[in-house]
Amino acid sequence: MELEFLGTVAGMPVRDRNVTSICLKLLQERGTVWLFDCGEGTQHQILKSSIKLSKLEKIFITHLHGDHIYGLPGILTSRSYSGGKSPLTIYGPKGIKNVITTVLLVSQAHLEYDLHIEEIPENLNEGILFEDKQFLVEIAKLEHRINSYGYRITEKDQPGPLLSKKLEESGIPPGPLFSQIKKGRDIILDNGEKLIASNYVGPALKGRIVVIMGDTRICENSPKLSKDADVLVHESTFTEDLHDLAYKYYHTTSLQAAQLAKKCNVNELILTHFSSRYQGERLDQLLQEAREIHENTHIAHDFWVFPINRKNI
Amino acid sequence: MELEFLGTVAGMPVRDRNVTSICLKLLQERGTVWLFDCGEGTQHQILKSSIKLSKLEKIFITHLHGDHIYGLPGILTSRSYSGGKSPLTIYGPKGIKNVITTVLLVSQAHLEYDLHIEEIPENLNEGILFEDKQFLVEIAKLEHRINSYGYRITEKDQPGPLLSKKLEESGIPPGPLFSQIKKGRDIILDNGEKLIASNYVGPALKGRIVVIMGDTRICENSPKLSKDADVLVHESTFTEDLHDLAYKYYHTTSLQAAQLAKKCNVNELILTHFSSRYQGERLDQLLQEAREIHENTHIAHDFWVFPINRKNI
Ligand SMILES: [Zn+2]
Ligand SMILES: [Zn+2]
């Protein structure tokens, strides 16, 4: 499980940073990648990365501002051109379906795969967006000029690995009993001896929690989404000296993001979505003021890959 | 007057070539630039060029395929962000207005300048799209899977420069008589002497003709548009060995483009819009087969600037 940042600047591209897109790489976990937001030029960034469009399984859109969605039509058609056949689902605010279908229709684009578009109901404050055996994706509404959402991705805990060597040492040959024990069932052997399953299974693998926020002020739902996250990716459009500007434009300062992370027991905080006024030393300023509050803070740049390790239990 | 190629590959971007956009720089002539097509990432290419979005006056769209239009919303909003205030006009096939207004509306984009969108009537075969004192822009329908147009831009002839030194040598001091002569009016001096205006005005400046074609097979309107052009920019998606493929997908081979240029007395032929199968030596093949027919042929690459000089009269 890794995050790769494909665009880290707010509003419009600059020479060394593109507008927002974040890739959650789940190659080991499910052989696919998920994308959060898709500003113009995201497919160009992907061309320069190791990401394969054919592996793209889901796109989550935080809000409909242009710098977060104008790359959608191109990524959809290029995925088809380059041989993507598996279904793709897009989740996003109400309106996303209209814009995608209009653009694809007018440009007479034919996709060689099934495209599903699931719109978030406008009156939804928080809820479950997607769930399967491996992952739970919850959302909550944030506070921006336009409907904007935060995504909380929870990997489910996995049972620990079977300690097969230890079993063999106890005289149990590989076979059907192994899978019984893996499922946690205690076994009584023919000789009457009882094997306690938990003695032969390693510790459960704790699932990881990744939270990716859309553009927002810090709001009521911010802590609900962020609580105990392994990684919180938060916008940090301004430094704290521009607090009032951040408030006016419904954005967050790096200090505010750090305060949220600290309060919510977040492990790693990653700042992104910087106003283009921040370059070089001024970017350090964003980082420093956050680190004074929450030490485990990082600042994203384009093509930065961040591995999300499991916490020790 | 210069052409700058911002994207030269067909279908989807590759690492060193973006999808189609061609800039006609009219900085000396009218202090503005015009764009022909606007594939995704055109604003990113412009960032890497000397072109200023604020100088963008007109965008002409040849056809609505994604690789020719998906960069429009981003260029429109970034032009506003970066201080563009003057009106902008977009010309394109029917449907362009729907796609632009839908995208801008859904993404709640507010432009700080007047945007005019002029759709080409669907049943129009050929006609005048725009005319002012300096330029005439004519279009004609081409032959593609979707309505596609070629643009013929004619710069109007300009009167020659006043030979003021020669006038002063004839004893005429700078003043109102100068402008009379410049307008071509003969003058009778107080001493009865007659000044023939044409003796004091340099040769007229011949206007230039630039033709930019959309995706197409060679068709009935191809020679009408191309006749006597100083520069013809033509798609050349395939080499002649893929003649049948070109026909099937409504495209042109480099050989066919060269035959058109030769037949129509075109001065310079520029090939662009190459299938991504052509890289390195295979690109040379496109060029060589065209040059055997029409020597003055060039092959475009991204960021290539081509000055369009006036023909000697
Ligand atoms: Zn944004
Ligand atoms: Zn094309």
XYZ file of C-alpha atoms and ligand atoms in Angstrom:
628
model
C 0.000 0.000 0.000
C 1.523 3.249 -1.186
C 0.426 6.764 -1.951
C 1.800 8.469 -5.052
C 1.193 12.175 -5.434
C 0.526 13.121 -9.064
C -0.356 16.774 -8.495
C 0.177 18.985 -5.461
C -0.625 22.583 -6.398
C -3.951 24.406 -5.997
C -5.884 26.132 -8.774
C -3.693 25.890 -11.850
C -0.540 24.015 -12.801
C 2.922 25.480 -12.333
C 6.066 24.220 -14.021
C 7.003 21.589 -11.447
C 3.640 20.813 -9.871
C 0.414 19.728 -11.446
C -3.108 20.222 -10.116
C -4.522 17.646 -7.740
C -4.475 13.910 -8.147
C -3.436 11.297 -5.575
C -2.967 7.641 -6.348
C -3.524 4.981 -3.685
C -1.600 1.972 -4.957
C -3.097 -1.294 -3.767
C -1.013 -3.559 -5.981
C -0.102 -6.069 -3.280
C -3.513 -5.882 -1.639
C -5.771 -6.188 -4.717
C -3.677 -5.711 -7.832
C -5.263 -2.355 -8.597
C -4.832 1.361 -8.021
C -7.350 3.959 -6.888
C -7.231 7.630 -7.803
C -8.413 10.510 -5.649
C -9.221 13.529 -7.843
C -8.086 13.943 -11.412
C -7.007 17.432 -12.436
C -6.065 18.182 -16.054
C -2.852 16.453 -17.043
C -3.202 13.547 -14.609
C -2.839 11.089 -17.505
C 0.359 12.895 -18.503
C 1.699 12.493 -14.961
C 0.763 8.815 -14.993
C 2.749 8.433 -18.233
C 5.809 9.603 -16.296
C 5.130 7.242 -13.360
C 5.050 3.461 -12.989
C 1.241 3.450 -12.749
C -0.680 1.493 -15.407
C -4.032 2.902 -16.500
C -5.294 -0.644 -17.032
C -4.936 -1.259 -13.269
C -7.115 1.726 -12.398
C -10.154 0.349 -10.561
C -11.790 3.332 -8.854
C -11.673 7.109 -9.032
C -12.946 9.102 -6.074
C -13.674 12.790 -6.645
C -13.638 15.070 -3.592
C -15.353 18.044 -5.277
C -16.140 19.383 -8.725
C -13.756 22.338 -9.011
C -11.894 22.223 -12.307
C -8.454 21.617 -10.841
C -9.798 18.352 -9.395
C -11.788 16.961 -12.359
C -10.706 18.360 -15.749
C -8.429 15.378 -16.338
C -11.281 12.858 -16.155
C -12.359 12.630 -19.819
C -8.783 12.171 -21.008
C -7.966 9.486 -18.475
C -11.138 7.579 -19.330
C -10.497 7.577 -23.081
C -6.759 6.919 -22.789
C -7.454 3.960 -20.485
C -9.575 2.523 -23.273
C -6.987 3.279 -26.006
C -4.265 1.628 -23.992
C -6.123 -1.617 -23.555
C -7.958 -1.201 -20.240
C -10.803 -3.750 -20.242
C -11.833 -4.164 -16.597
C -14.729 -2.111 -15.202
C -14.024 1.291 -13.672
C -16.136 3.055 -11.055
C -16.135 6.773 -10.412
C -17.546 8.156 -7.161
C -18.206 11.851 -6.826
C -20.556 14.691 -5.958
C -23.832 15.190 -7.760
C -23.082 16.683 -11.187
C -20.144 14.414 -11.993
C -22.329 12.125 -14.098
C -23.670 15.007 -16.181
C -20.239 16.404 -16.938
C -18.660 13.045 -17.829
C -21.507 11.809 -19.987
C -21.825 15.140 -21.823
C -18.123 15.310 -22.634
C -17.900 11.664 -23.731
C -21.058 11.994 -25.827
C -20.109 15.208 -27.609
C -16.601 13.944 -28.342
C -18.049 10.604 -29.519
C -15.765 8.643 -27.215
C -16.362 4.899 -27.029
C -14.946 3.118 -24.003
C -13.953 -0.525 -24.313
C -14.836 -1.176 -20.664
C -17.799 -0.697 -18.348
C -17.869 2.686 -16.680
C -19.987 3.111 -13.570
C -20.595 6.522 -12.086
C -21.951 6.696 -8.546
C -23.057 10.110 -7.362
C -23.021 11.008 -3.684
C -26.544 12.072 -2.680
C -26.530 15.823 -2.069
C -28.157 15.630 1.356
C -25.778 12.966 2.678
C -23.686 14.205 5.602
C -21.741 11.027 6.253
C -21.974 7.398 5.279
C -20.468 4.314 3.743
C -19.593 4.660 0.073
C -18.080 1.292 -0.646
C -17.364 -1.924 1.227
C -16.009 -5.332 0.370
C -14.031 -8.043 2.191
C -10.884 -5.952 2.169
C -11.843 -2.324 2.365
C -14.385 0.075 3.758
C -14.631 3.562 2.265
C -16.546 6.089 4.292
C -17.215 9.705 3.411
C -18.298 12.834 5.185
C -19.183 16.273 3.890
C -16.663 19.034 4.455
C -16.934 22.814 4.322
C -16.007 24.362 0.974
C -17.587 26.778 -1.508
C -18.952 23.761 -3.318
C -19.896 20.327 -1.925
C -16.635 18.714 -0.928
C -15.996 15.363 0.749
C -13.355 13.608 2.768
C -12.668 9.902 2.197
C -11.709 7.515 4.986
C -10.329 4.251 3.633
C -10.165 1.463 6.209
C -8.369 -1.730 5.378
C -9.981 -4.585 7.274
C -7.890 -6.595 9.718
C -6.561 -9.812 8.253
C -6.086 -13.036 10.241
C -2.476 -13.724 11.083
C -0.375 -16.165 9.079
C -0.470 -19.893 9.879
C 2.714 -20.924 11.717
C 3.124 -24.037 9.590
C 6.667 -24.759 10.729
C 5.544 -24.879 14.353
C 2.672 -27.204 13.395
C 5.000 -29.574 11.601
C 7.277 -29.578 14.643
C 4.224 -30.693 16.660
C 3.947 -33.616 14.258
C 1.040 -32.313 12.173
C 1.667 -32.861 8.461
C 0.384 -30.282 5.949
C -3.217 -31.114 5.031
C -6.836 -30.289 5.844
C -6.071 -29.672 9.531
C -3.927 -26.693 8.542
C -6.887 -24.824 7.084
C -9.065 -25.673 10.116
C -6.457 -24.168 12.397
C -6.050 -21.134 10.146
C -9.770 -20.520 10.522
C -9.215 -20.479 14.311
C -10.769 -23.850 15.082
C -9.176 -25.844 17.902
C -8.486 -29.443 16.944
C -8.583 -32.713 18.918
C -6.091 -35.153 17.472
C -6.642 -38.920 17.241
C -4.408 -39.375 20.287
C -6.743 -37.105 22.279
C -4.295 -34.204 22.320
C -5.914 -30.780 21.874
C -4.323 -28.193 19.605
C -5.266 -24.611 20.488
C -5.535 -22.871 17.135
C -4.389 -19.474 18.406
C -1.063 -21.009 19.396
C -0.385 -21.803 15.742
C -1.471 -18.542 14.136
C 0.640 -15.387 14.150
C -0.810 -12.088 15.316
C -3.630 -10.660 13.184
C -2.577 -8.054 10.628
C -4.064 -4.750 11.629
C -5.686 -2.947 8.718
C -4.468 0.505 7.827
C -6.526 3.691 7.766
C -5.880 6.332 5.143
C -7.846 9.571 5.092
C -7.848 11.846 2.047
C -9.587 15.179 2.417
C -11.065 17.403 -0.249
C -10.646 21.175 -0.183
C -12.127 22.447 3.071
C -11.976 24.545 6.157
C -11.494 22.509 9.336
C -15.082 21.561 10.185
C -17.246 19.337 12.356
C -16.620 16.245 10.243
C -12.838 16.728 10.073
C -12.075 14.890 13.345
C -14.651 12.170 12.696
C -12.895 11.299 9.462
C -9.362 11.692 10.784
C -9.550 9.792 14.089
C -6.633 7.333 14.565
C -5.663 7.419 10.884
C -2.328 5.919 9.898
C -2.061 8.611 7.254
C -4.032 11.805 6.879
C -3.635 13.658 3.570
C -4.878 17.192 4.137
C -4.970 20.288 1.978
C -2.748 23.070 3.236
C -3.368 25.853 0.808
C -1.926 28.594 3.036
C 0.383 29.287 5.959
C -1.114 30.454 9.241
C -0.251 34.130 8.589
C -2.895 33.929 5.833
C -5.454 32.438 8.231
C -8.144 34.931 7.216
C -7.613 34.322 3.513
C -7.833 30.577 4.142
C -11.106 31.066 5.991
C -12.515 33.364 3.310
C -11.780 30.894 0.518
C -12.803 27.835 2.568
C -9.293 26.437 2.826
C -6.993 25.246 5.617
C -3.638 26.475 6.903
C -0.813 24.047 7.601
C -1.043 24.883 11.310
C -4.727 23.993 11.370
C -4.094 20.715 9.580
C -1.417 19.840 12.146
C -3.716 20.693 15.040
C -6.333 18.372 13.582
C -3.793 15.572 13.163
C -2.550 15.924 16.755
C -6.030 16.070 18.238
C -7.111 12.986 16.274
C -4.118 10.794 17.092
C -3.084 10.649 13.442
C 0.224 8.919 12.833
C 1.513 10.581 9.641
C 0.214 13.869 8.289
C 0.853 14.705 4.632
C 0.249 18.247 3.445
C -0.609 18.996 -0.191
C -2.638 21.392 -2.433
C -0.427 24.426 -1.919
C -1.149 27.883 -3.221
C 1.308 28.589 -6.038
C 2.759 31.446 -3.950
C 4.670 28.810 -1.980
C 7.917 27.848 -3.662
C 11.330 26.932 -2.245
C 11.827 28.396 1.247
C 8.203 29.363 1.620
C 7.258 25.708 1.251
C 9.560 24.926 4.173
C 7.590 27.464 6.166
C 4.398 25.445 5.587
C 6.160 22.337 6.825
C 7.866 23.934 9.822
C 4.759 25.485 11.269
C 2.956 22.139 11.030
C 5.862 20.185 12.552
C 5.863 22.392 15.628
C 2.422 20.980 16.388
C 2.641 17.497 14.882
C 6.141 16.223 14.292
C 5.255 13.404 11.917
C 4.343 15.771 9.114
C 5.446 15.586 5.474
C 5.046 17.876 2.525
C 4.066 16.283 -0.785
C 5.607 16.919 -4.168
C 4.739 15.515 -7.577
C 5.768 11.869 -8.064
C 6.542 11.420 -4.369
C 5.810 7.852 -3.293
C 4.908 7.270 0.346
C 4.758 3.662 1.612
C 2.062 3.078 4.210
C 3.422 0.542 6.642
C 1.338 -1.444 9.096
C 1.468 -0.249 12.677
C 2.946 -2.740 15.091
C 0.226 -4.213 17.241
C 3.695 35.720 -37.788
C 4.820 32.365 -36.451
C 3.396 28.930 -35.845
C 4.235 27.150 -32.608
C 3.336 23.486 -32.323
C 2.135 22.606 -28.821
C 1.104 19.023 -29.534
C 1.855 16.768 -32.472
C 0.686 13.233 -31.654
C -2.667 11.636 -32.481
C -5.046 10.047 -29.995
C -3.271 10.155 -26.651
C -0.134 11.818 -25.304
C 3.256 10.124 -25.332
C 6.232 11.161 -23.247
C 7.662 13.734 -25.652
C 4.581 14.739 -27.663
C 1.270 16.042 -26.489
C -2.073 15.786 -28.265
C -2.993 18.432 -30.803
C -2.750 22.172 -30.397
C -1.214 24.692 -32.780
C -0.603 28.324 -31.942
C -0.621 30.994 -34.639
C 1.318 33.857 -33.112
C 0.216 37.221 -34.451
C 2.136 39.353 -31.968
C 3.560 41.792 -34.535
C 0.379 41.827 -36.596
C -2.231 42.296 -33.830
C -0.584 41.688 -30.466
C -2.474 38.448 -29.951
C -2.239 34.718 -30.487
C -4.745 32.283 -31.946
C -5.006 28.623 -31.054
C -6.089 25.795 -33.337
C -7.376 22.873 -31.281
C -6.746 22.390 -27.610
C -6.045 18.841 -26.467
C -5.632 18.046 -22.772
C -2.456 19.556 -21.354
C -2.297 22.461 -23.793
C -2.144 24.894 -20.866
C 0.773 22.868 -19.478
C 2.567 23.170 -22.824
C 1.886 26.908 -22.885
C 3.477 27.165 -19.413
C 6.666 25.792 -20.965
C 6.530 28.180 -23.941
C 6.752 31.949 -24.301
C 3.023 32.221 -25.029
C 0.914 34.321 -22.641
C -2.638 33.145 -21.989
C -3.727 36.757 -21.604
C -2.834 37.350 -25.282
C -5.079 34.515 -26.428
C -7.750 36.080 -28.652
C -9.349 33.212 -30.559
C -9.513 29.442 -30.397
C -10.523 27.515 -33.505
C -11.576 23.890 -33.050
C -11.316 21.607 -36.081
C -13.430 18.762 -34.649
C -14.738 17.491 -31.336
C -12.613 14.385 -30.755
C -11.198 14.384 -27.239
C -7.555 14.748 -28.253
C -8.483 18.088 -29.852
C -10.746 19.615 -27.160
C -10.200 18.173 -23.664
C -7.827 21.010 -22.781
C -10.451 23.712 -23.308
C -11.979 24.020 -19.806
C -8.566 24.242 -18.167
C -7.241 26.850 -20.568
C -10.361 28.976 -20.119
C -10.211 28.948 -16.311
C -6.429 29.347 -16.105
C -6.624 32.329 -18.468
C -8.992 33.928 -15.967
C -6.843 33.000 -12.924
C -3.763 34.452 -14.570
C -5.331 37.828 -15.219
C -6.739 37.529 -18.766
C -9.376 40.259 -19.120
C -9.910 40.724 -22.862
C -12.720 38.859 -24.630
C -12.047 35.434 -26.072
C -13.909 33.800 -28.949
C -14.083 30.067 -29.596
C -15.154 28.786 -33.013
C -16.022 25.145 -33.462
C -18.434 22.461 -34.628
C -21.953 22.212 -33.269
C -21.768 20.696 -29.789
C -18.786 22.744 -28.601
C -21.064 25.182 -26.769
C -22.856 22.409 -24.890
C -19.650 20.782 -23.714
C -17.979 24.023 -22.602
C -21.000 25.470 -20.826
C -21.773 22.174 -19.063
C -18.223 21.758 -17.789
C -17.902 25.379 -16.641
C -21.319 25.273 -14.980
C -20.828 21.999 -13.103
C -17.358 23.038 -11.925
C -18.727 26.463 -10.924
C -16.046 28.272 -12.891
C -16.356 32.038 -13.128
C -14.435 33.712 -15.949
C -13.234 37.280 -15.489
C -13.590 37.966 -19.230
C -16.263 37.694 -21.913
C -16.332 34.309 -23.587
C -18.059 34.020 -26.960
C -18.687 30.637 -28.504
C -19.582 30.544 -32.203
C -20.751 27.216 -33.535
C -20.316 26.312 -37.187
C -23.738 25.471 -38.636
C -23.899 21.719 -39.270
C -25.065 22.020 -42.867
C -22.359 24.515 -43.863
C -19.989 23.126 -46.492
C -17.759 26.147 -46.871
C -17.879 29.799 -45.908
C -16.361 32.788 -44.166
C -16.003 32.377 -40.418
C -14.371 35.662 -39.504
C -13.196 38.807 -41.251
C -11.738 42.116 -40.198
C -9.357 44.684 -41.735
C -6.378 42.395 -41.322
C -7.560 38.827 -41.655
C -10.049 36.596 -43.379
C -10.725 33.151 -41.950
C -12.535 30.736 -44.236
C -13.563 27.187 -43.446
C -14.626 24.136 -45.379
C -15.893 20.767 -44.224
C -13.516 17.845 -44.474
C -14.067 14.080 -44.398
C -13.699 12.476 -40.975
C -15.743 10.167 -38.706
C -17.116 13.301 -37.077
C -17.638 16.766 -38.562
C -14.176 18.165 -39.136
C -13.088 21.455 -40.692
C -10.103 23.037 -42.343
C -9.237 26.673 -41.660
C -7.770 28.994 -44.304
C -6.345 32.154 -42.757
C -5.671 34.928 -45.277
C -3.765 37.987 -44.205
C -4.931 40.941 -46.257
C -2.437 42.814 -48.387
C -1.080 45.943 -46.713
C -0.153 49.155 -48.590
C 3.585 49.630 -48.950
C 5.580 51.915 -46.649
C 5.863 55.643 -47.400
C 9.306 56.462 -48.813
C 9.665 59.522 -46.597
C 13.363 60.013 -47.266
C 12.702 60.220 -50.999
C 9.885 62.727 -50.366
C 12.156 64.933 -48.275
C 14.770 64.780 -51.015
C 12.081 66.082 -53.380
C 11.660 69.018 -50.989
C 8.431 67.908 -49.317
C 8.634 68.409 -45.536
C 6.869 65.905 -43.245
C 3.249 66.974 -42.778
C -0.278 66.426 -44.066
C 0.924 65.784 -47.649
C 2.707 62.665 -46.429
C -0.514 60.989 -45.369
C -2.235 61.992 -48.639
C 0.516 60.294 -50.591
C 0.455 57.283 -48.339
C -3.211 56.899 -49.174
C -2.196 56.819 -52.843
C -3.433 60.293 -53.791
C -1.361 62.193 -56.346
C -0.537 65.758 -55.270
C -0.166 69.033 -57.217
C 2.278 71.297 -55.440
C 1.953 75.100 -55.220
C 4.570 75.392 -57.979
C 2.375 73.295 -60.274
C 4.582 70.249 -60.050
C 2.718 66.928 -59.853
C 3.836 64.217 -57.426
C 2.762 60.724 -58.478
C 1.965 59.007 -55.186
C 3.005 55.546 -56.353
C 6.547 56.835 -56.879
C 6.815 57.543 -53.164
C 5.283 54.378 -51.752
C 7.143 51.071 -51.532
C 5.659 47.902 -52.933
C 2.513 46.634 -51.212
C 3.058 43.943 -48.586
C 1.517 40.736 -49.791
C -0.581 39.030 -47.156
C 0.250 35.494 -46.145
C -2.002 32.453 -46.367
C -1.887 29.780 -43.681
C -4.058 26.676 -43.902
C -4.625 24.420 -40.900
C -6.513 21.215 -41.514
C -8.464 19.099 -39.078
C -8.318 15.304 -39.099
C -9.446 14.118 -42.523
C -9.050 12.007 -45.596
C -8.020 14.003 -48.660
C -11.378 15.177 -49.969
C -13.090 17.537 -52.379
C -12.534 20.588 -50.184
C -8.862 19.848 -49.527
C -7.539 21.616 -52.666
C -9.993 24.510 -52.322
C -8.622 25.276 -48.889
C -4.968 24.640 -49.752
C -4.603 26.545 -53.049
C -1.496 28.794 -53.122
C -1.008 28.662 -49.358
C 2.268 29.921 -47.960
C 2.004 27.237 -45.310
C -0.206 24.183 -45.194
C -0.384 22.315 -41.883
C -1.771 18.880 -42.614
C -2.353 15.794 -40.512
C -0.187 12.874 -41.493
C -1.302 10.127 -39.180
C 0.217 7.289 -41.226
C 2.838 6.438 -43.831
C 1.691 5.362 -47.292
C 2.203 1.640 -46.541
C -0.753 2.023 -44.156
C -2.864 3.676 -46.865
C -5.833 1.382 -46.205
C -5.735 1.965 -42.469
C -5.623 5.718 -43.102
C -8.666 5.458 -45.360
C -10.555 3.267 -42.899
C -10.004 5.680 -40.004
C -10.550 8.805 -42.152
C -6.956 9.956 -41.944
C -4.231 10.980 -44.401
C -0.835 9.514 -45.258
C 2.211 11.742 -45.571
C 2.405 10.917 -49.282
C -1.169 12.051 -49.822
C -0.544 15.284 -47.941
C 2.495 15.962 -50.132
C 0.532 15.266 -53.314
C -2.087 17.762 -52.178
C 0.568 20.390 -51.411
C 2.231 19.939 -54.799
C -1.019 20.025 -56.741
C -2.149 23.180 -54.912
C 1.087 25.158 -55.320
C 1.653 25.250 -51.582
C 4.967 26.749 -50.534
C 5.713 25.000 -47.219
C 4.024 21.829 -46.063
C 4.121 20.952 -42.361
C 3.129 17.477 -41.284
C 1.761 16.783 -37.797
C -0.693 14.548 -35.847
C 1.353 11.365 -36.090
C 0.228 7.974 -34.900
C 2.250 7.112 -31.793
C 3.746 4.145 -33.714
C 6.073 6.662 -35.411
C 9.133 7.394 -33.314
C 12.750 8.046 -34.269
C 13.590 6.569 -37.682
C 9.989 5.837 -38.531
C 9.257 9.553 -38.253
C 11.962 10.178 -40.858
C 10.096 7.759 -43.100
C 6.999 9.985 -42.909
C 9.121 12.963 -43.886
C 11.080 11.250 -46.661
C 8.076 9.910 -48.512
C 6.510 13.373 -48.480
C 9.717 15.107 -49.606
C 9.950 12.905 -52.666
C 6.751 14.544 -53.855
C 7.014 18.021 -52.308
C 10.498 19.040 -51.269
C 9.509 21.919 -49.009
C 8.089 19.621 -46.356
C 8.720 19.747 -42.605
C 7.787 17.497 -39.744
C 6.498 19.168 -36.586
C 7.544 18.450 -33.026
C 6.336 19.920 -29.762
C 7.533 23.497 -29.125
C 8.816 23.877 -32.691
C 8.463 27.492 -33.822
C 8.095 28.116 -37.542
C 8.341 31.729 -38.788
C 6.062 32.469 -41.719
C 7.892 34.910 -43.938
C 6.289 37.009 -46.621
C 6.794 35.808 -50.158
C 8.729 38.219 -52.365
C 6.442 39.884 -54.876
Zn -8.591 22.772 -5.208
Zn -7.030 13.576 -33.864
